[in-house]
Amino acid sequence: MNFPSMRVDGKIALVTGAGSGLGQAFAIALAQNGADVIITELPGKESIAEETASQIRDAGRRAMIVPLDVTRVSMIRETVDRVVKDWGRVDILVNNAGINIPRWAVDVSEDDWDKVLDVDLKGTFFMCQAVAKASMIPQNYGKIINIASIMGVTGFYYRAAYCSAKAGVVNLSRVLAVEWATHKIRVNAIGPTFIHTPLTAPMFADKNFYDEVMRRMPLGEIGKPEDVVGAVLYLACPASDLVTGHCLLVDGGWMAW
Ligand SMILES: NC(=O)c1ccc[n+]([C@@H]2O[C@H](COP(=O)([O-])OP(=O)(O)OC[C@H]3O[C@@H](n4cnc5c(N)ncnc54)[C@H](O)[C@@H]3O)[C@@H](O)[C@H]2O)c1
């Protein structure tokens, strides 16, 4: 019996915010498992994606660095149309770009709220829409993986905007899964726990916070980006074709109690 592949050979993937942290790991892992990868980074920060591109090429796959600010909807549309024209299609979209502005709820300004929601939720939605319209709907195939967080399924102090945005990403993924199932586009979210990346480095510089997170984490360790790549690869490969509208937690047991 031949079972569906756990690889992504010959697929074309697009990973947003792939110059650092989790996005870098996702892009390289997709390449090591057979995909060519379009990596996007903020305009002016493209150079931080050079290392990602170099490791993709070391894996024998094609890489292209594209400047993209996911808060700018017209830029999303122009960029996606251009990459689809240049590379023919996008099979796998990983919406990874994200920010957090940690604040007590009483201190969150309108500007803080808009910044977080614009990148984490609005950017994710308009990326999904642009890639679906330009490539996935016409080709009747796609795998969309939206990087949410455990903060999308539970609350945590100091994170009103971030938790709201990530909860939106989880439920948005369900809506798109339902709407686009007819086009064979699978839309899922991933909910990582705390992972060591440039995003969390300032948080873990506070030893009290680090100790508190460690106490709450059943597996007793903060994750590394490589701990999350298996979830992305699974949701990107044919073995997960019956999975859509799901949020796969990679949480060290955080949500188990
Ligand atoms: N690190 C964690 O503990 C953790 C846990 C759960 C979820 N996440 C999520 O994983 C994703 C990646 O986080 P990370 O920890 O690797 O952070 P990171 O800061 O290392 O990487 C985020 C990337 O997004 C890019 N980016 C920021 N704003 C952008 C914009 N407007 N347009 C395009 N790109 C933009 C940044 O340049 C950066 O490369 C985020 O969505 C984050 O919310 C992280």
GROMACS .gro file of C-alpha atoms and ligand atoms in nm:
model
  301
    1MET     CA    1   0.000   0.000   0.000
    2ASN     CA    2   0.129   0.346  -0.087
    3PHE     CA    3   0.064   0.605   0.180
    4PRO     CA    4   0.054   0.982   0.115
    5SER     CA    5   0.390   1.155   0.121
    6MET     CA    6   0.519   1.345   0.423
    7ARG     CA    7   0.734   1.556   0.184
    8VAL     CA    8   0.663   1.862  -0.026
    9ASP     CA    9   0.870   1.776  -0.332
   10GLY     CA   10   0.827   2.017  -0.623
   11LYS     CA   11   0.592   2.249  -0.434
   12ILE     CA   12   0.631   2.626  -0.426
   13ALA     CA   13   0.603   2.779  -0.079
   14LEU     CA   14   0.581   3.140   0.035
   15VAL     CA   15   0.679   3.221   0.396
   16THR     CA   16   0.627   3.573   0.534
   17GLY     CA   17   0.874   3.722   0.782
   18ALA     CA   18   1.122   3.447   0.699
   19GLY     CA   19   1.437   3.640   0.788
   20SER     CA   20   1.437   3.547   1.154
   21GLY     CA   21   1.306   3.315   1.426
   22LEU     CA   22   1.032   3.072   1.338
   23GLY     CA   23   0.985   3.191   0.980
   24GLN     CA   24   1.349   3.122   0.899
   25ALA     CA   25   1.318   2.766   1.035
   26PHE     CA   26   0.993   2.704   0.844
   27ALA     CA   27   1.140   2.823   0.512
   28ILE     CA   28   1.456   2.614   0.545
   29ALA     CA   29   1.266   2.304   0.659
   30LEU     CA   30   1.026   2.330   0.364
   31ALA     CA   31   1.327   2.347   0.129
   32GLN     CA   32   1.498   2.053   0.298
   33ASN     CA   33   1.178   1.859   0.232
   34GLY     CA   34   1.162   1.943  -0.138
   35ALA     CA   35   0.999   2.286  -0.185
   36ASP     CA   36   1.123   2.598  -0.361
   37VAL     CA   37   1.063   2.891  -0.128
   38ILE     CA   38   0.973   3.258  -0.171
   39ILE     CA   39   1.075   3.436   0.148
   40THR     CA   40   0.944   3.776   0.237
   41GLU     CA   41   1.088   4.032   0.476
   42LEU     CA   42   1.006   4.390   0.568
   43PRO     CA   43   1.126   4.644   0.307
   44GLY     CA   44   1.471   4.762   0.419
   45LYS     CA   45   1.526   4.443   0.622
   46GLU     CA   46   1.563   4.205   0.325
   47SER     CA   47   1.930   4.150   0.406
   48ILE     CA   48   1.838   3.956   0.723
   49ALA     CA   49   1.679   3.696   0.493
   50GLU     CA   50   2.009   3.624   0.312
   51GLU     CA   51   2.098   3.345   0.556
   52THR     CA   52   1.757   3.182   0.502
   53ALA     CA   53   1.801   3.202   0.124
   54SER     CA   54   2.152   3.062   0.143
   55GLN     CA   55   2.038   2.759   0.346
   56ILE     CA   56   1.749   2.698   0.104
   57ARG     CA   57   1.997   2.697  -0.186
   58ASP     CA   58   2.229   2.466   0.013
   59ALA     CA   59   1.934   2.224   0.025
   60GLY     CA   60   1.931   2.232  -0.357
   61ARG     CA   61   1.611   2.435  -0.388
   62ARG     CA   62   1.532   2.777  -0.537
   63ALA     CA   63   1.498   3.078  -0.307
   64MET     CA   64   1.381   3.434  -0.374
   65ILE     CA   65   1.379   3.720  -0.123
   66VAL     CA   66   1.089   3.959  -0.168
   67PRO     CA   67   1.035   4.284   0.028
   68LEU     CA   68   0.686   4.289   0.175
   69ASP     CA   69   0.511   4.476   0.454
   70VAL     CA   70   0.199   4.271   0.526
   71THR     CA   71   0.017   4.573   0.669
   72ARG     CA   72   0.003   4.728   0.321
   73VAL     CA   73  -0.276   4.558   0.130
   74SER     CA   74  -0.190   4.709  -0.208
   75MET     CA   75   0.170   4.592  -0.164
   76ILE     CA   76   0.048   4.240  -0.076
   77ARG     CA   77  -0.161   4.226  -0.395
   78GLU     CA   78   0.115   4.360  -0.621
   79THR     CA   79   0.378   4.131  -0.464
   80VAL     CA   80   0.167   3.816  -0.479
   81ASP     CA   81   0.063   3.884  -0.840
   82ARG     CA   82   0.429   3.936  -0.934
   83VAL     CA   83   0.562   3.622  -0.765
   84VAL     CA   84   0.285   3.411  -0.914
   85LYS     CA   85   0.372   3.554  -1.256
   86ASP     CA   86   0.746   3.489  -1.204
   87TRP     CA   87   0.726   3.146  -1.036
   88GLY     CA   88   0.402   3.019  -1.188
   89ARG     CA   89   0.209   2.946  -0.869
   90VAL     CA   90   0.211   2.925  -0.489
   91ASP     CA   91   0.115   2.587  -0.339
   92ILE     CA   92   0.195   2.649   0.027
   93LEU     CA   93   0.149   2.978   0.214
   94VAL     CA   94   0.288   3.019   0.566
   95ASN     CA   95   0.163   3.339   0.728
   96ASN     CA   96   0.435   3.376   0.988
   97ALA     CA   97   0.499   3.753   1.010
   98GLY     CA   98   0.386   3.874   1.347
   99ILE     CA   99   0.456   4.123   1.625
  100ASN     CA  100   0.366   4.166   1.989
  101ILE     CA  101   0.358   4.488   2.191
  102PRO     CA  102   0.328   4.364   2.550
  103ARG     CA  103   0.129   4.608   2.767
  104TRP     CA  104  -0.115   4.598   3.055
  105ALA     CA  105  -0.466   4.628   2.911
  106VAL     CA  106  -0.517   4.968   3.075
  107ASP     CA  107  -0.205   5.100   2.897
  108VAL     CA  108  -0.275   4.976   2.542
  109SER     CA  109  -0.295   5.277   2.310
  110GLU     CA  110  -0.497   5.289   1.991
  111ASP     CA  111  -0.169   5.288   1.801
  112ASP     CA  112  -0.045   4.973   1.986
  113TRP     CA  113  -0.373   4.797   1.915
  114ASP     CA  114  -0.374   4.891   1.545
  115LYS     CA  115  -0.009   4.791   1.494
  116VAL     CA  116  -0.055   4.443   1.642
  117LEU     CA  117  -0.389   4.375   1.474
  118ASP     CA  118  -0.264   4.510   1.140
  119VAL     CA  119   0.034   4.275   1.120
  120ASP     CA  120  -0.101   3.967   1.296
  121LEU     CA  121  -0.463   3.953   1.178
  122LYS     CA  122  -0.522   4.193   0.889
  123GLY     CA  123  -0.193   4.098   0.723
  124THR     CA  124  -0.273   3.729   0.758
  125PHE     CA  125  -0.619   3.770   0.606
  126PHE     CA  126  -0.511   3.977   0.307
  127MET     CA  127  -0.219   3.742   0.236
  128CYS     CA  128  -0.464   3.449   0.233
  129GLN     CA  129  -0.701   3.640   0.007
  130ALA     CA  130  -0.431   3.748  -0.240
  131VAL     CA  131  -0.267   3.405  -0.270
  132ALA     CA  132  -0.602   3.228  -0.295
  133LYS     CA  133  -0.720   3.460  -0.574
  134ALA     CA  134  -0.395   3.473  -0.770
  135SER     CA  135  -0.301   3.106  -0.748
  136MET     CA  136  -0.476   2.859  -0.520
  137ILE     CA  137  -0.834   2.902  -0.643
  138PRO     CA  138  -0.740   2.893  -1.014
  139GLN     CA  139  -0.516   2.587  -0.962
  140ASN     CA  140  -0.771   2.418  -0.732
  141TYR     CA  141  -0.506   2.337  -0.471
  142GLY     CA  142  -0.340   2.498  -0.173
  143LYS     CA  143  -0.214   2.459   0.180
  144ILE     CA  144  -0.239   2.768   0.399
  145ILE     CA  145  -0.074   2.759   0.741
  146ASN     CA  146  -0.139   3.055   0.969
  147ILE     CA  147   0.096   3.093   1.263
  148ALA     CA  148  -0.127   3.175   1.558
  149SER     CA  149  -0.018   3.101   1.916
  150ILE     CA  150  -0.139   2.936   2.233
  151MET     CA  151  -0.241   3.298   2.299
  152GLY     CA  152  -0.509   3.247   2.032
  153VAL     CA  153  -0.680   2.979   2.240
  154THR     CA  154  -0.616   3.097   2.595
  155GLY     CA  155  -0.565   3.427   2.775
  156PHE     CA  156  -0.245   3.564   2.928
  157TYR     CA  157  -0.182   3.892   3.104
  158TYR     CA  158  -0.006   4.180   2.926
  159ARG     CA  159  -0.129   4.066   2.585
  160ALA     CA  160  -0.477   4.207   2.513
  161ALA     CA  161  -0.403   4.301   2.151
  162TYR     CA  162  -0.183   3.996   2.076
  163CYS     CA  163  -0.431   3.743   2.223
  164SER     CA  164  -0.718   3.911   2.035
  165ALA     CA  165  -0.527   3.905   1.706
  166LYS     CA  166  -0.420   3.541   1.744
  167ALA     CA  167  -0.772   3.428   1.843
  168GLY     CA  168  -0.884   3.603   1.526
  169VAL     CA  169  -0.627   3.408   1.325
  170VAL     CA  170  -0.754   3.076   1.467
  171ASN     CA  171  -1.115   3.150   1.379
  172LEU     CA  172  -1.028   3.312   1.046
  173SER     CA  173  -0.857   2.986   0.954
  174ARG     CA  174  -1.183   2.799   1.020
  175VAL     CA  175  -1.385   3.040   0.804
  176LEU     CA  176  -1.143   3.015   0.511
  177ALA     CA  177  -1.126   2.636   0.551
  178VAL     CA  178  -1.502   2.620   0.509
  179GLU     CA  179  -1.523   2.874   0.222
  180TRP     CA  180  -1.233   2.735   0.022
  181ALA     CA  181  -1.274   2.361   0.080
  182THR     CA  182  -1.449   2.345  -0.254
  183HIS     CA  183  -1.122   2.464  -0.414
  184LYS     CA  184  -0.921   2.195  -0.228
  185ILE     CA  185  -0.746   2.465  -0.026
  186ARG     CA  186  -0.668   2.346   0.326
  187VAL     CA  187  -0.643   2.624   0.583
  188ASN     CA  188  -0.502   2.549   0.926
  189ALA     CA  189  -0.342   2.734   1.214
  190ILE     CA  190  -0.053   2.643   1.442
  191GLY     CA  191  -0.043   2.746   1.806
  192PRO     CA  192   0.313   2.741   1.936
  193THR     CA  193   0.390   2.795   2.302
  194PHE     CA  194   0.676   3.024   2.407
  195ILE     CA  195   0.970   2.969   2.169
  196HIS     CA  196   1.320   3.117   2.188
  197THR     CA  197   1.333   3.375   1.904
  198PRO     CA  198   1.420   3.745   1.871
  199LEU     CA  199   1.053   3.818   1.955
  200THR     CA  200   1.073   3.658   2.299
  201ALA     CA  201   1.436   3.739   2.386
  202PRO     CA  202   1.343   4.068   2.561
  203MET     CA  203   1.068   3.888   2.758
  204PHE     CA  204   1.303   3.615   2.882
  205ALA     CA  205   1.563   3.874   2.981
  206ASP     CA  206   1.330   3.916   3.281
  207LYS     CA  207   1.424   3.621   3.503
  208ASN     CA  208   1.096   3.634   3.698
  209PHE     CA  209   0.901   3.602   3.376
  210TYR     CA  210   1.123   3.320   3.252
  211ASP     CA  211   1.076   3.130   3.581
  212GLU     CA  212   0.701   3.182   3.568
  213VAL     CA  213   0.676   3.044   3.214
  214MET     CA  214   0.894   2.746   3.307
  215ARG     CA  215   0.675   2.668   3.609
  216ARG     CA  216   0.364   2.669   3.387
  217MET     CA  217   0.516   2.451   3.111
  218PRO     CA  218   0.457   2.078   3.174
  219LEU     CA  219   0.747   1.969   2.953
  220GLY     CA  220   0.971   2.206   3.144
  221GLU     CA  221   1.141   2.376   2.854
  222ILE     CA  222   1.097   2.678   2.630
  223GLY     CA  223   1.069   2.561   2.269
  224LYS     CA  224   1.316   2.617   1.987
  225PRO     CA  225   1.210   2.705   1.631
  226GLU     CA  226   1.298   2.351   1.518
  227ASP     CA  227   1.034   2.217   1.760
  228VAL     CA  228   0.762   2.378   1.546
  229VAL     CA  229   0.877   2.283   1.194
  230GLY     CA  230   0.722   1.935   1.213
  231ALA     CA  231   0.376   2.089   1.246
  232VAL     CA  232   0.434   2.311   0.942
  233LEU     CA  233   0.568   2.023   0.734
  234TYR     CA  234   0.274   1.802   0.832
  235LEU     CA  235   0.013   2.064   0.741
  236ALA     CA  236   0.198   2.140   0.416
  237CYS     CA  237   0.232   1.780   0.293
  238PRO     CA  238  -0.019   1.542   0.132
  239ALA     CA  239  -0.044   1.331   0.450
  240SER     CA  240  -0.263   1.605   0.605
  241ASP     CA  241  -0.503   1.643   0.311
  242LEU     CA  242  -0.806   1.560   0.529
  243VAL     CA  243  -0.711   1.819   0.791
  244THR     CA  244  -0.857   2.167   0.753
  245GLY     CA  245  -0.987   2.438   0.987
  246HIS     CA  246  -0.771   2.298   1.266
  247CYS     CA  247  -0.538   2.471   1.513
  248LEU     CA  248  -0.246   2.240   1.587
  249LEU     CA  249  -0.094   2.327   1.923
  250VAL     CA  250   0.279   2.279   1.968
  251ASP     CA  251   0.270   2.383   2.327
  252GLY     CA  252   0.481   2.165   2.556
  253GLY     CA  253   0.155   2.070   2.729
  254TRP     CA  254   0.061   2.432   2.815
  255MET     CA  255  -0.305   2.375   2.725
  256ALA     CA  256  -0.326   2.032   2.889
  257TRP     CA  257  -0.409   2.179   3.230
  258LIG     N1  258   0.838   3.315   1.959
  258LIG     C1  259   0.729   3.273   2.022
  258LIG     O1  260   0.731   3.242   2.142
  258LIG     C2  261   0.600   3.259   1.946
  258LIG     C3  262   0.499   3.183   2.005
  258LIG     C4  263   0.378   3.169   1.937
  258LIG     C5  264   0.360   3.229   1.815
  258LIG     N2  265   0.460   3.302   1.760
  258LIG     C6  266   0.435   3.363   1.631
  258LIG     O2  267   0.529   3.315   1.539
  258LIG     C7  268   0.552   3.413   1.438
  258LIG     C8  269   0.702   3.438   1.423
  258LIG     O3  270   0.748   3.490   1.547
  258LIG     P1  271   0.902   3.490   1.590
  258LIG     O4  272   0.902   3.459   1.734
  258LIG     O5  273   0.982   3.411   1.494
  258LIG     O6  274   0.932   3.646   1.579
  258LIG     P2  275   1.049   3.727   1.503
  258LIG     O7  276   1.035   3.867   1.551
  258LIG     O8  277   1.179   3.658   1.517
  258LIG     O9  278   1.005   3.717   1.350
  258LIG     C9  279   0.895   3.787   1.298
  258LIG    C10  280   0.928   3.825   1.157
  258LIG    O10  281   0.816   3.897   1.103
  258LIG    C11  282   0.868   4.010   1.033
  258LIG     N3  283   0.768   4.117   1.032
  258LIG    C12  284   0.732   4.198   1.133
  258LIG     N4  285   0.641   4.288   1.092
  258LIG    C13  286   0.619   4.262   0.960
  258LIG    C14  287   0.535   4.320   0.862
  258LIG     N5  288   0.458   4.429   0.887
  258LIG     N6  289   0.538   4.269   0.735
  258LIG    C15  290   0.616   4.164   0.709
  258LIG     N7  291   0.698   4.104   0.796
  258LIG    C16  292   0.698   4.152   0.922
  258LIG    C17  293   0.992   4.051   1.109
  258LIG    O11  294   1.079   4.129   1.029
  258LIG    C18  295   1.051   3.916   1.147
  258LIG    O12  296   1.136   3.864   1.048
  258LIG    C19  297   0.471   3.536   1.479
  258LIG    O13  298   0.348   3.535   1.412
  258LIG    C20  299   0.451   3.514   1.627
  258LIG    O14  300   0.339   3.581   1.677
  258LIG    C21  301   0.581   3.319   1.822
   0.00000   0.00000   0.00000
